[in-house]
Amino acid sequence: MEDMILMVPEEQMVPALDVALRSTPSRWWATHKDNPESWEKVQRALRHYFNQPPEYQVIDIPGAVEDRLS
């Protein structure tokens, strides 16, 4: 949570948290569970929505947050 405070402007913190809490797998499942065609398709959909694509993985670079704030 401390990292989020440094990256998100104060006026956007509550909307950002709201988005994060609404994007949970359980909420997705509650919306999509009525019509699963097969377990394989459910697994594929969950991986699509909740796995971070490799090209967007976050790499911890010392000083990166400080550079963005200055």
mmCIF file of N, CA and C in Angstrom:
data_model
loop_
_atom_site.group_PDB
_atom_site.id
_atom_site.type_symbol
_atom_site.label_atom_id
_atom_site.label_comp_id
_atom_site.label_asym_id
_atom_site.label_seq_id
_atom_site.Cartn_x
_atom_site.Cartn_y
_atom_site.Cartn_z
ATOM 1 N N MET A 1 0.818 -1.183 0.000
ATOM 2 C CA MET A 1 0.000 0.000 0.000
ATOM 3 C C MET A 1 0.868 1.255 0.000
ATOM 4 N N GLU A 2 2.001 1.211 0.689
ATOM 5 C CA GLU A 2 2.884 2.376 0.728
ATOM 6 C C GLU A 2 3.387 2.727 -0.674
ATOM 7 N N ASP A 3 3.691 1.710 -1.504
ATOM 8 C CA ASP A 3 4.142 1.979 -2.872
ATOM 9 C C ASP A 3 3.050 2.657 -3.680
ATOM 10 N N MET A 4 1.798 2.242 -3.466
ATOM 11 C CA MET A 4 0.679 2.846 -4.190
ATOM 12 C C MET A 4 0.559 4.327 -3.841
ATOM 13 N N ILE A 5 0.798 4.674 -2.588
ATOM 14 C CA ILE A 5 0.693 6.067 -2.160
ATOM 15 C C ILE A 5 1.673 6.938 -2.934
ATOM 16 N N LEU A 6 2.862 6.401 -3.228
ATOM 17 C CA LEU A 6 3.863 7.172 -3.953
ATOM 18 C C LEU A 6 3.547 7.303 -5.438
ATOM 19 N N MET A 7 2.801 6.357 -6.000
ATOM 20 C CA MET A 7 2.584 6.323 -7.438
ATOM 21 C C MET A 7 1.258 6.953 -7.872
ATOM 22 N N VAL A 8 0.277 7.032 -6.981
ATOM 23 C CA VAL A 8 -1.047 7.519 -7.347
ATOM 24 C C VAL A 8 -1.267 8.885 -6.700
ATOM 25 N N PRO A 9 -1.619 9.896 -7.502
ATOM 26 C CA PRO A 9 -1.906 11.216 -6.917
ATOM 27 C C PRO A 9 -3.037 11.111 -5.889
ATOM 28 N N GLU A 10 -2.976 11.935 -4.868
ATOM 29 C CA GLU A 10 -3.926 11.832 -3.752
ATOM 30 C C GLU A 10 -5.379 11.879 -4.211
ATOM 31 N N GLU A 11 -5.701 12.733 -5.159
ATOM 32 C CA GLU A 11 -7.095 12.856 -5.603
ATOM 33 C C GLU A 11 -7.583 11.612 -6.349
ATOM 34 N N GLN A 12 -6.656 10.731 -6.768
ATOM 35 C CA GLN A 12 -7.042 9.514 -7.484
ATOM 36 C C GLN A 12 -6.942 8.262 -6.625
ATOM 37 N N MET A 13 -6.545 8.376 -5.360
ATOM 38 C CA MET A 13 -6.342 7.189 -4.521
ATOM 39 C C MET A 13 -7.627 6.404 -4.287
ATOM 40 N N VAL A 14 -8.709 7.076 -3.930
ATOM 41 C CA VAL A 14 -9.958 6.361 -3.663
ATOM 42 C C VAL A 14 -10.502 5.722 -4.943
ATOM 43 N N PRO A 15 -10.561 6.430 -6.086
ATOM 44 C CA PRO A 15 -11.009 5.759 -7.311
ATOM 45 C C PRO A 15 -10.104 4.586 -7.707
ATOM 46 N N ALA A 16 -8.792 4.718 -7.510
ATOM 47 C CA ALA A 16 -7.879 3.619 -7.848
ATOM 48 C C ALA A 16 -8.126 2.414 -6.954
ATOM 49 N N LEU A 17 -8.349 2.640 -5.678
ATOM 50 C CA LEU A 17 -8.643 1.544 -4.758
ATOM 51 C C LEU A 17 -9.974 0.898 -5.115
ATOM 52 N N ASP A 18 -10.956 1.702 -5.491
ATOM 53 C CA ASP A 18 -12.258 1.178 -5.890
ATOM 54 C C ASP A 18 -12.116 0.248 -7.089
ATOM 55 N N VAL A 19 -11.339 0.644 -8.076
ATOM 56 C CA VAL A 19 -11.109 -0.195 -9.257
ATOM 57 C C VAL A 19 -10.417 -1.489 -8.853
ATOM 58 N N ALA A 20 -9.400 -1.388 -8.004
ATOM 59 C CA ALA A 20 -8.662 -2.583 -7.579
ATOM 60 C C ALA A 20 -9.569 -3.562 -6.844
ATOM 61 N N LEU A 21 -10.427 -3.074 -5.985
ATOM 62 C CA LEU A 21 -11.300 -3.962 -5.218
ATOM 63 C C LEU A 21 -12.419 -4.555 -6.060
ATOM 64 N N ARG A 22 -12.817 -3.877 -7.107
ATOM 65 C CA ARG A 22 -13.863 -4.418 -7.988
ATOM 66 C C ARG A 22 -13.301 -5.424 -8.984
ATOM 67 N N SER A 23 -12.007 -5.473 -9.149
ATOM 68 C CA SER A 23 -11.387 -6.327 -10.157
ATOM 69 C C SER A 23 -10.908 -7.652 -9.580
ATOM 70 N N THR A 24 -11.615 -8.176 -8.619
ATOM 71 C CA THR A 24 -11.184 -9.424 -8.003
ATOM 72 C C THR A 24 -11.729 -10.614 -8.774
ATOM 73 N N PRO A 25 -11.019 -11.740 -8.726
ATOM 74 C CA PRO A 25 -11.527 -12.949 -9.387
ATOM 75 C C PRO A 25 -12.903 -13.368 -8.876
ATOM 76 N N SER A 26 -13.189 -13.182 -7.597
ATOM 77 C CA SER A 26 -14.495 -13.597 -7.075
ATOM 78 C C SER A 26 -15.626 -12.772 -7.680
ATOM 79 N N ARG A 27 -15.401 -11.485 -7.867
ATOM 80 C CA ARG A 27 -16.423 -10.643 -8.483
ATOM 81 C C ARG A 27 -16.598 -11.032 -9.954
ATOM 82 N N TRP A 28 -15.494 -11.316 -10.644
ATOM 83 C CA TRP A 28 -15.568 -11.753 -12.039
ATOM 84 C C TRP A 28 -16.361 -13.047 -12.122
ATOM 85 N N TRP A 29 -16.044 -13.988 -11.229
ATOM 86 C CA TRP A 29 -16.721 -15.280 -11.247
ATOM 87 C C TRP A 29 -18.214 -15.111 -10.975
ATOM 88 N N ALA A 30 -18.584 -14.241 -10.054
ATOM 89 C CA ALA A 30 -20.000 -14.026 -9.756
ATOM 90 C C ALA A 30 -20.749 -13.540 -10.998
ATOM 91 N N THR A 31 -20.073 -12.810 -11.844
ATOM 92 C CA THR A 31 -20.687 -12.296 -13.064
ATOM 93 C C THR A 31 -20.740 -13.343 -14.171
ATOM 94 N N HIS A 32 -19.715 -14.210 -14.265
ATOM 95 C CA HIS A 32 -19.577 -15.099 -15.414
ATOM 96 C C HIS A 32 -19.882 -16.565 -15.135
ATOM 97 N N LYS A 33 -20.261 -16.945 -13.926
ATOM 98 C CA LYS A 33 -20.393 -18.358 -13.587
ATOM 99 C C LYS A 33 -21.637 -19.021 -14.166
ATOM 100 N N ASP A 34 -22.605 -18.253 -14.612
ATOM 101 C CA ASP A 34 -23.867 -18.834 -15.058
ATOM 102 C C ASP A 34 -23.758 -19.624 -16.356
ATOM 103 N N ASN A 35 -22.785 -19.321 -17.190
ATOM 104 C CA ASN A 35 -22.734 -19.968 -18.493
ATOM 105 C C ASN A 35 -21.337 -20.495 -18.841
ATOM 106 N N PRO A 36 -20.699 -21.296 -17.984
ATOM 107 C CA PRO A 36 -19.391 -21.837 -18.378
ATOM 108 C C PRO A 36 -19.586 -22.998 -19.349
ATOM 109 N N GLU A 37 -18.905 -22.935 -20.484
ATOM 110 C CA GLU A 37 -19.027 -24.004 -21.469
ATOM 111 C C GLU A 37 -18.196 -25.213 -21.078
ATOM 112 N N SER A 38 -17.032 -24.965 -20.500
ATOM 113 C CA SER A 38 -16.173 -26.059 -20.051
ATOM 114 C C SER A 38 -15.171 -25.510 -19.045
ATOM 115 N N TRP A 39 -14.586 -26.404 -18.257
ATOM 116 C CA TRP A 39 -13.590 -25.979 -17.274
ATOM 117 C C TRP A 39 -12.378 -25.376 -17.974
ATOM 118 N N GLU A 40 -12.005 -25.917 -19.119
ATOM 119 C CA GLU A 40 -10.860 -25.390 -19.873
ATOM 120 C C GLU A 40 -11.095 -23.924 -20.262
ATOM 121 N N LYS A 41 -12.300 -23.604 -20.727
ATOM 122 C CA LYS A 41 -12.589 -22.222 -21.117
ATOM 123 C C LYS A 41 -12.617 -21.289 -19.908
ATOM 124 N N VAL A 42 -13.109 -21.784 -18.770
ATOM 125 C CA VAL A 42 -13.100 -20.972 -17.549
ATOM 126 C C VAL A 42 -11.663 -20.668 -17.146
ATOM 127 N N GLN A 43 -10.791 -21.684 -17.168
ATOM 128 C CA GLN A 43 -9.385 -21.480 -16.802
ATOM 129 C C GLN A 43 -8.716 -20.485 -17.744
ATOM 130 N N ARG A 44 -8.963 -20.620 -19.038
ATOM 131 C CA ARG A 44 -8.380 -19.698 -20.010
ATOM 132 C C ARG A 44 -8.840 -18.265 -19.755
ATOM 133 N N ALA A 45 -10.121 -18.103 -19.464
ATOM 134 C CA ALA A 45 -10.653 -16.763 -19.200
ATOM 135 C C ALA A 45 -10.038 -16.168 -17.940
ATOM 136 N N LEU A 46 -9.889 -16.969 -16.896
ATOM 137 C CA LEU A 46 -9.280 -16.469 -15.664
ATOM 138 C C LEU A 46 -7.834 -16.069 -15.894
ATOM 139 N N ARG A 47 -7.103 -16.870 -16.664
ATOM 140 C CA ARG A 47 -5.709 -16.514 -16.962
ATOM 141 C C ARG A 47 -5.662 -15.219 -17.763
ATOM 142 N N HIS A 48 -6.586 -15.059 -18.694
ATOM 143 C CA HIS A 48 -6.619 -13.855 -19.528
ATOM 144 C C HIS A 48 -6.877 -12.609 -18.682
ATOM 145 N N TYR A 49 -7.815 -12.695 -17.761
ATOM 146 C CA TYR A 49 -8.197 -11.518 -16.983
ATOM 147 C C TYR A 49 -7.299 -11.233 -15.795
ATOM 148 N N PHE A 50 -6.662 -12.268 -15.222
ATOM 149 C CA PHE A 50 -5.977 -12.059 -13.958
ATOM 150 C C PHE A 50 -4.496 -12.380 -13.970
ATOM 151 N N ASN A 51 -3.923 -12.765 -15.082
ATOM 152 C CA ASN A 51 -2.476 -12.930 -15.188
ATOM 153 C C ASN A 51 -1.913 -11.715 -15.893
ATOM 154 N N GLN A 52 -0.835 -11.211 -15.374
ATOM 155 C CA GLN A 52 -0.202 -10.051 -15.997
ATOM 156 C C GLN A 52 0.612 -10.534 -17.203
ATOM 157 N N PRO A 53 0.415 -9.955 -18.378
ATOM 158 C CA PRO A 53 1.192 -10.366 -19.547
ATOM 159 C C PRO A 53 2.681 -10.139 -19.303
ATOM 160 N N PRO A 54 3.534 -11.029 -19.810
ATOM 161 C CA PRO A 54 4.976 -10.906 -19.558
ATOM 162 C C PRO A 54 5.559 -9.561 -19.966
ATOM 163 N N GLU A 55 5.093 -8.958 -21.053
ATOM 164 C CA GLU A 55 5.676 -7.705 -21.501
ATOM 165 C C GLU A 55 5.350 -6.533 -20.573
ATOM 166 N N TYR A 56 4.413 -6.735 -19.631
ATOM 167 C CA TYR A 56 4.058 -5.673 -18.702
ATOM 168 C C TYR A 56 4.471 -5.966 -17.264
ATOM 169 N N GLN A 57 5.316 -6.960 -17.059
ATOM 170 C CA GLN A 57 5.732 -7.276 -15.699
ATOM 171 C C GLN A 57 6.538 -6.126 -15.116
ATOM 172 N N VAL A 58 6.290 -5.857 -13.863
ATOM 173 C CA VAL A 58 6.965 -4.771 -13.170
ATOM 174 C C VAL A 58 8.308 -5.269 -12.661
ATOM 175 N N ILE A 59 9.342 -4.519 -12.938
ATOM 176 C CA ILE A 59 10.683 -4.845 -12.465
ATOM 177 C C ILE A 59 11.064 -3.787 -11.447
ATOM 178 N N ASP A 60 11.496 -4.236 -10.277
ATOM 179 C CA ASP A 60 11.867 -3.302 -9.214
ATOM 180 C C ASP A 60 13.207 -2.665 -9.554
ATOM 181 N N ILE A 61 13.174 -1.385 -9.866
ATOM 182 C CA ILE A 61 14.387 -0.642 -10.195
ATOM 183 C C ILE A 61 14.595 0.397 -9.099
ATOM 184 N N PRO A 62 15.677 0.282 -8.335
ATOM 185 C CA PRO A 62 15.907 1.257 -7.266
ATOM 186 C C PRO A 62 15.922 2.688 -7.817
ATOM 187 N N GLY A 63 15.174 3.563 -7.172
ATOM 188 C CA GLY A 63 15.130 4.958 -7.583
ATOM 189 C C GLY A 63 14.092 5.269 -8.639
ATOM 190 N N ALA A 64 13.415 4.258 -9.194
ATOM 191 C CA ALA A 64 12.458 4.509 -10.270
ATOM 192 C C ALA A 64 11.290 5.363 -9.786
ATOM 193 N N VAL A 65 10.782 5.089 -8.601
ATOM 194 C CA VAL A 65 9.656 5.868 -8.073
ATOM 195 C C VAL A 65 10.097 7.296 -7.799
ATOM 196 N N GLU A 66 11.265 7.461 -7.215
ATOM 197 C CA GLU A 66 11.763 8.795 -6.919
ATOM 198 C C GLU A 66 11.953 9.608 -8.197
ATOM 199 N N ASP A 67 12.415 8.965 -9.283
ATOM 200 C CA ASP A 67 12.606 9.659 -10.558
ATOM 201 C C ASP A 67 11.274 10.171 -11.102
ATOM 202 N N ARG A 68 10.204 9.380 -10.959
ATOM 203 C CA ARG A 68 8.903 9.791 -11.473
ATOM 204 C C ARG A 68 8.322 10.944 -10.672
ATOM 205 N N LEU A 69 8.671 11.039 -9.405
ATOM 206 C CA LEU A 69 8.108 12.089 -8.561
ATOM 207 C C LEU A 69 8.813 13.432 -8.729
ATOM 208 N N SER A 70 10.020 13.429 -9.286
ATOM 209 C CA SER A 70 10.757 14.696 -9.400
ATOM 210 C C SER A 70 10.537 15.363 -10.738
#
